[in-house]
CSV table of N, CA, C and O in Angstrom, one decimal:
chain,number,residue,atom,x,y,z
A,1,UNK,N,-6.0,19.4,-0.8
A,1,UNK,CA,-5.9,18.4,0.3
A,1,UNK,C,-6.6,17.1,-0.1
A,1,UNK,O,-7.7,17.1,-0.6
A,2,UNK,N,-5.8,15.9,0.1
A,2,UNK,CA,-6.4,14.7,-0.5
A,2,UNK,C,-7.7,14.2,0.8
A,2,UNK,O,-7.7,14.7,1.9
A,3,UNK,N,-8.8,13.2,0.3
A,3,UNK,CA,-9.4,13.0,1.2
A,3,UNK,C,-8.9,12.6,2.2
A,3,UNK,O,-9.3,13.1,3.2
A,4,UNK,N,-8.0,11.7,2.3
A,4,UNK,CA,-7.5,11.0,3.3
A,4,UNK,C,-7.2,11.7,4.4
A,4,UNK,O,-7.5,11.4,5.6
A,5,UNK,N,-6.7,12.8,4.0
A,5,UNK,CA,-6.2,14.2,5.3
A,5,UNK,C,-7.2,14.8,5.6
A,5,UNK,O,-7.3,15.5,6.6
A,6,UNK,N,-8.6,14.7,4.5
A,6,UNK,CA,-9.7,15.4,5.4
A,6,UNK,C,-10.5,14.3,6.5
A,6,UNK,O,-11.0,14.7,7.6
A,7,UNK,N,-10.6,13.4,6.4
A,7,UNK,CA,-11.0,12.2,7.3
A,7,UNK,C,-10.2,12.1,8.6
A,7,UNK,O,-10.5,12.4,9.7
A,8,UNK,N,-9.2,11.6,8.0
A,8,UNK,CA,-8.1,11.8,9.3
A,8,UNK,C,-8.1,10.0,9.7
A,8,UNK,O,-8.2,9.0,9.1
A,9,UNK,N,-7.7,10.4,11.6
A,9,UNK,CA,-6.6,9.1,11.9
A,9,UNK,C,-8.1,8.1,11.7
A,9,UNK,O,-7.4,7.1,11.6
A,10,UNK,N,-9.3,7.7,11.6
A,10,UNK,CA,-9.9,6.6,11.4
A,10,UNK,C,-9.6,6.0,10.3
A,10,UNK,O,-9.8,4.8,10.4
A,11,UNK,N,-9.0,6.7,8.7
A,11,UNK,CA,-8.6,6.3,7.8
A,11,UNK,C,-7.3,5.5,7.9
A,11,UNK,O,-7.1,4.5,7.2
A,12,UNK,N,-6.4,5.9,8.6
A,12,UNK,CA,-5.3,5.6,9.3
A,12,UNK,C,-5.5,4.0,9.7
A,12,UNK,O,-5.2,2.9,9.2
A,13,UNK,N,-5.9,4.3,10.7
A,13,UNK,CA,-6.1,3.2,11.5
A,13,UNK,C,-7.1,1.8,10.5
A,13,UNK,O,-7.1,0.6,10.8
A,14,UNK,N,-7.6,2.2,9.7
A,14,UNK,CA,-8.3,1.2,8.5
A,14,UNK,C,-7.2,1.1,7.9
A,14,UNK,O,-6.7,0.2,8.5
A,15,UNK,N,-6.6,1.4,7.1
A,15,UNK,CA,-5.2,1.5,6.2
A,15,UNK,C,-4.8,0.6,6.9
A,15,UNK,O,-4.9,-0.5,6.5
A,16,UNK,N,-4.4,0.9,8.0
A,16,UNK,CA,-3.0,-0.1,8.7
A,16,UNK,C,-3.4,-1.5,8.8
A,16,UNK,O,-2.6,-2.4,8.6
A,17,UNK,N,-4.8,-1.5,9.1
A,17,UNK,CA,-5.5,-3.0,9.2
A,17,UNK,C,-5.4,-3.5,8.3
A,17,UNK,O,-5.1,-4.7,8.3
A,18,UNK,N,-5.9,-2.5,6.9
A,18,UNK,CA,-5.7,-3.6,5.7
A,18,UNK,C,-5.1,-3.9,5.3
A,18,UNK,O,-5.4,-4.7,4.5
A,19,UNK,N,-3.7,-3.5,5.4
A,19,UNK,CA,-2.4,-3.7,4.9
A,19,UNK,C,-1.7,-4.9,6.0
A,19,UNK,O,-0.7,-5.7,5.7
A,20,UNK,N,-2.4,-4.9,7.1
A,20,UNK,CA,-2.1,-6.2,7.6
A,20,UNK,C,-2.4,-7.3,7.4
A,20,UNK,O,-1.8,-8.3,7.7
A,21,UNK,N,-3.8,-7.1,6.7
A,21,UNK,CA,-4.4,-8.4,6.7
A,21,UNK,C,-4.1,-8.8,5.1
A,21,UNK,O,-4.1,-9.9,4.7
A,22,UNK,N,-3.7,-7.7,4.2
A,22,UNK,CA,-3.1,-8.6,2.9
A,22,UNK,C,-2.0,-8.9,2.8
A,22,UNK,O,-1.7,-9.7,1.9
A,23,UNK,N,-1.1,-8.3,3.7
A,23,UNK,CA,0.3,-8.9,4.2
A,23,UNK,C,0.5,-10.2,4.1
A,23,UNK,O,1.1,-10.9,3.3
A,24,UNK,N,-0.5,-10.6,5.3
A,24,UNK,CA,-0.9,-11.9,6.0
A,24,UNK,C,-1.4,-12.9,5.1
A,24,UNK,O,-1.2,-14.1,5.3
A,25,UNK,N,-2.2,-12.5,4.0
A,25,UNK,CA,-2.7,-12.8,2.4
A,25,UNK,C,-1.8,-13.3,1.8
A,25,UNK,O,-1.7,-14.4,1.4
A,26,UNK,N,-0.9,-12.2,1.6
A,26,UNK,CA,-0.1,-12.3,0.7
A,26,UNK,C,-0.7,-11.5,-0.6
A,26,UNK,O,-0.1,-11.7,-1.6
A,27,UNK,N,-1.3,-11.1,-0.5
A,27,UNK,CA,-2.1,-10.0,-1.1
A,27,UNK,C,-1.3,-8.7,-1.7
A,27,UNK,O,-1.4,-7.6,-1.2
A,28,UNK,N,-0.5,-8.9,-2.6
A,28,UNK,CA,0.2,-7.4,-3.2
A,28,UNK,C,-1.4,-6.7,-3.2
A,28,UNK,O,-1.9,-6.1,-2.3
A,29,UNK,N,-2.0,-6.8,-4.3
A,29,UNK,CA,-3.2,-5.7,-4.6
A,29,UNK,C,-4.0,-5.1,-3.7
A,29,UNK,O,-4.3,-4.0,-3.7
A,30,UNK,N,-4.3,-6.0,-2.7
A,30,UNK,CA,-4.3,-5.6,-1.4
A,30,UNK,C,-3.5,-4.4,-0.4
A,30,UNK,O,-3.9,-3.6,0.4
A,31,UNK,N,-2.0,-4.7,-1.0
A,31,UNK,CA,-1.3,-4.4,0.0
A,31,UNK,C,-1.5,-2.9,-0.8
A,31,UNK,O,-1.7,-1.9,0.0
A,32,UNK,N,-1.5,-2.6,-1.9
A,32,UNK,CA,-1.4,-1.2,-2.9
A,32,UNK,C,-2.7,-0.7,-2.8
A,32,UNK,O,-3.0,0.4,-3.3
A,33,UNK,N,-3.7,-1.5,-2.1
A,33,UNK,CA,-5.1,-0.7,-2.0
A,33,UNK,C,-5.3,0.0,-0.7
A,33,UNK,O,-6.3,0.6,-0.5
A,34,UNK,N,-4.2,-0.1,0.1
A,34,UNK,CA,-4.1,0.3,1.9
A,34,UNK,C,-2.7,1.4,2.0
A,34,UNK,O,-2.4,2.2,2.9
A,35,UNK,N,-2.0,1.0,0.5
A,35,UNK,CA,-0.8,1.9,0.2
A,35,UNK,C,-1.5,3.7,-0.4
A,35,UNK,O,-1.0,4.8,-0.2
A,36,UNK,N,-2.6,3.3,-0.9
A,36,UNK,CA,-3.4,3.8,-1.7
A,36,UNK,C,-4.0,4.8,-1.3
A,36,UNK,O,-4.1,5.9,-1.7
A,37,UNK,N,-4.5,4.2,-0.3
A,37,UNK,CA,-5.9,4.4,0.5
A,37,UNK,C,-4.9,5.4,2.2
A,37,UNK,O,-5.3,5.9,3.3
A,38,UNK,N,-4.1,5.3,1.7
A,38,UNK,CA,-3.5,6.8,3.2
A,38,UNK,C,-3.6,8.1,2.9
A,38,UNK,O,-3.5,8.7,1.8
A,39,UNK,N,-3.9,8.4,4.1
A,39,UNK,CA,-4.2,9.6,3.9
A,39,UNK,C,-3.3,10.6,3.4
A,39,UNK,O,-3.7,11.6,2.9
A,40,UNK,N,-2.1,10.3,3.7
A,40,UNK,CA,-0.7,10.9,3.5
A,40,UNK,C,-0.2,11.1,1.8
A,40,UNK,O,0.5,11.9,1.2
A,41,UNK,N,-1.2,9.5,1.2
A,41,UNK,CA,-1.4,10.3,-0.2
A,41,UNK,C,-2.0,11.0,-0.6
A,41,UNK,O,-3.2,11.1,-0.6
A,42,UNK,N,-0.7,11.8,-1.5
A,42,UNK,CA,-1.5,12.9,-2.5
A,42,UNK,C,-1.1,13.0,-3.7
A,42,UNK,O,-1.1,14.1,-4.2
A,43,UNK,N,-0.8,11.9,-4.3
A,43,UNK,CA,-0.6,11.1,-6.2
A,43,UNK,C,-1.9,10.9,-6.2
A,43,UNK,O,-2.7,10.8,-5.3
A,44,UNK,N,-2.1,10.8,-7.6
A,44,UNK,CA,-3.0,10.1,-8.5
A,44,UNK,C,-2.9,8.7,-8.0
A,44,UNK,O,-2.0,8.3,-7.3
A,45,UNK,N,-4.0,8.0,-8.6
A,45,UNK,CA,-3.9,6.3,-8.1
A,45,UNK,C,-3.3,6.0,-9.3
A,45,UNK,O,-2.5,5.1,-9.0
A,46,UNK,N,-3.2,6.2,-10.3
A,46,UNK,CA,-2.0,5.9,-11.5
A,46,UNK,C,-0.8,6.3,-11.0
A,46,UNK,O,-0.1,5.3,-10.9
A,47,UNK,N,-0.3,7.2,-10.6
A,47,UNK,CA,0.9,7.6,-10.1
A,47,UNK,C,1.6,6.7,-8.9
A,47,UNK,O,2.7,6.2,-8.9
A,48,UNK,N,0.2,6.7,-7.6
A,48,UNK,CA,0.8,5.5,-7.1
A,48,UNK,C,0.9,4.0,-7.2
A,48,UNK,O,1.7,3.2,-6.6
A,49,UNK,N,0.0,3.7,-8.1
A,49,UNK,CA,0.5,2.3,-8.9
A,49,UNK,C,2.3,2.2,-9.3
A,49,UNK,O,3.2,1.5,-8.8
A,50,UNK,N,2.2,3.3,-10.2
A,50,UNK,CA,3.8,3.5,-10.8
A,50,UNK,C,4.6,3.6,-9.3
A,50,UNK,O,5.6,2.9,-9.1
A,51,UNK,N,4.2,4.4,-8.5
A,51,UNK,CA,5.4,4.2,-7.4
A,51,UNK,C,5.7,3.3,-6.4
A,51,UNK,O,6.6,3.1,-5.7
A,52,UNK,N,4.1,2.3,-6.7
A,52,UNK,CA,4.0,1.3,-5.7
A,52,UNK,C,4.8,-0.1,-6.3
A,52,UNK,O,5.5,-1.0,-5.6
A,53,UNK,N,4.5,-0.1,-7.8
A,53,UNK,CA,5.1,-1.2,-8.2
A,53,UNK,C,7.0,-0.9,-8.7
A,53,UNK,O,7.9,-1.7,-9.0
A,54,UNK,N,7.0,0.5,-8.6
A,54,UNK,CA,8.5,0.6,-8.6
A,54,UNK,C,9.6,0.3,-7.4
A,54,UNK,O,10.7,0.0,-7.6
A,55,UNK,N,8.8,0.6,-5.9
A,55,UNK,CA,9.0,-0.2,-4.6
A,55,UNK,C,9.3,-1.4,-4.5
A,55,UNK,O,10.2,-1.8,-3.8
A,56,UNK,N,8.4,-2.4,-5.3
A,56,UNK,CA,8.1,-3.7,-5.1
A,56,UNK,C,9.1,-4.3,-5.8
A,56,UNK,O,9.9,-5.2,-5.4
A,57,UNK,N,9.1,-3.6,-7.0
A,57,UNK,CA,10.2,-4.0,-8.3
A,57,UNK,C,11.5,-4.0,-7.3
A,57,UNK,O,12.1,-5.0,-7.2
A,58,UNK,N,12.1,-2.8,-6.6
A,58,UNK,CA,12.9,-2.7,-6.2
A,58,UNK,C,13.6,-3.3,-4.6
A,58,UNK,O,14.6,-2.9,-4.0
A,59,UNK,N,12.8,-4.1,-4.2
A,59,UNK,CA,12.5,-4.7,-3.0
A,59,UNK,C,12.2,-6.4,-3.3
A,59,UNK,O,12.0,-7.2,-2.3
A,60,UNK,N,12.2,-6.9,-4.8
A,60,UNK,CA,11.6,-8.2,-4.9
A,60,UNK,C,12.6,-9.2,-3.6
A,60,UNK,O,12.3,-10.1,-2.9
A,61,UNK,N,13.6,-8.7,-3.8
A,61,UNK,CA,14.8,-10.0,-3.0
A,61,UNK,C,14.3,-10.5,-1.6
A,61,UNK,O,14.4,-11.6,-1.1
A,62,UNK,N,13.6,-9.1,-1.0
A,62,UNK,CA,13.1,-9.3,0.0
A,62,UNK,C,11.5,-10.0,0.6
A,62,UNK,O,11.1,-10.5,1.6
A,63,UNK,N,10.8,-9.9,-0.7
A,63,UNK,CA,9.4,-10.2,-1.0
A,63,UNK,C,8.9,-11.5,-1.8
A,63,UNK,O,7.8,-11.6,-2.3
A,64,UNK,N,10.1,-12.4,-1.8
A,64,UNK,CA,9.8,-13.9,-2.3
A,64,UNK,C,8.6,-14.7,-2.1
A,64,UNK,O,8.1,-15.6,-2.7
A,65,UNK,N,8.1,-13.9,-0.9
A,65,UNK,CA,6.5,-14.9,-0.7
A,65,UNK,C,5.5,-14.8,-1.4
A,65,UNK,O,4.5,-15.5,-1.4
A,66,UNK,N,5.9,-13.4,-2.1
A,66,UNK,CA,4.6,-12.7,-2.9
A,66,UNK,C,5.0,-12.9,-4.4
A,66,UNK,O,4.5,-12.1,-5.2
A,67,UNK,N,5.9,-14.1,-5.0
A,67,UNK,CA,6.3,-14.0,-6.7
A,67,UNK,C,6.5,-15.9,-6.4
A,67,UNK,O,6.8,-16.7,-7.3
């Protein structure tokens, strides 16, 4: 069980904030440290790097504000 699922919805609810506020940044590393940081993950933080930037890679057309 990753920690995130032993903590529960306060981790949640932190995650979503911080992903809003690097949103709002513009903050990719940000945005992969609240992608990271759910509880719902259960990859390695290497693994979700690789799946986070394979997202991003695959989504650039839509994410012009962040390149």
């Amino acid at each position: 069980q990753s920690v995130g699922a032993t903590i529960g919805r306060p981790l949640v609810v932190l995650a979503n904030q911080n992903t809003l506020f690097a949103i709002r940044r513009g903050d990719l590393d940000g945005v992969f440290n609240a992608f990271a940081a759910d509880p719902n993950m259960c990859i390695s933080v290497s693994d979700a790097r690789k799946l986070f930037d394979e997202m991003v890679d695959n989504t650039k057309e839509y994410l012009k504000m962040y390149f």
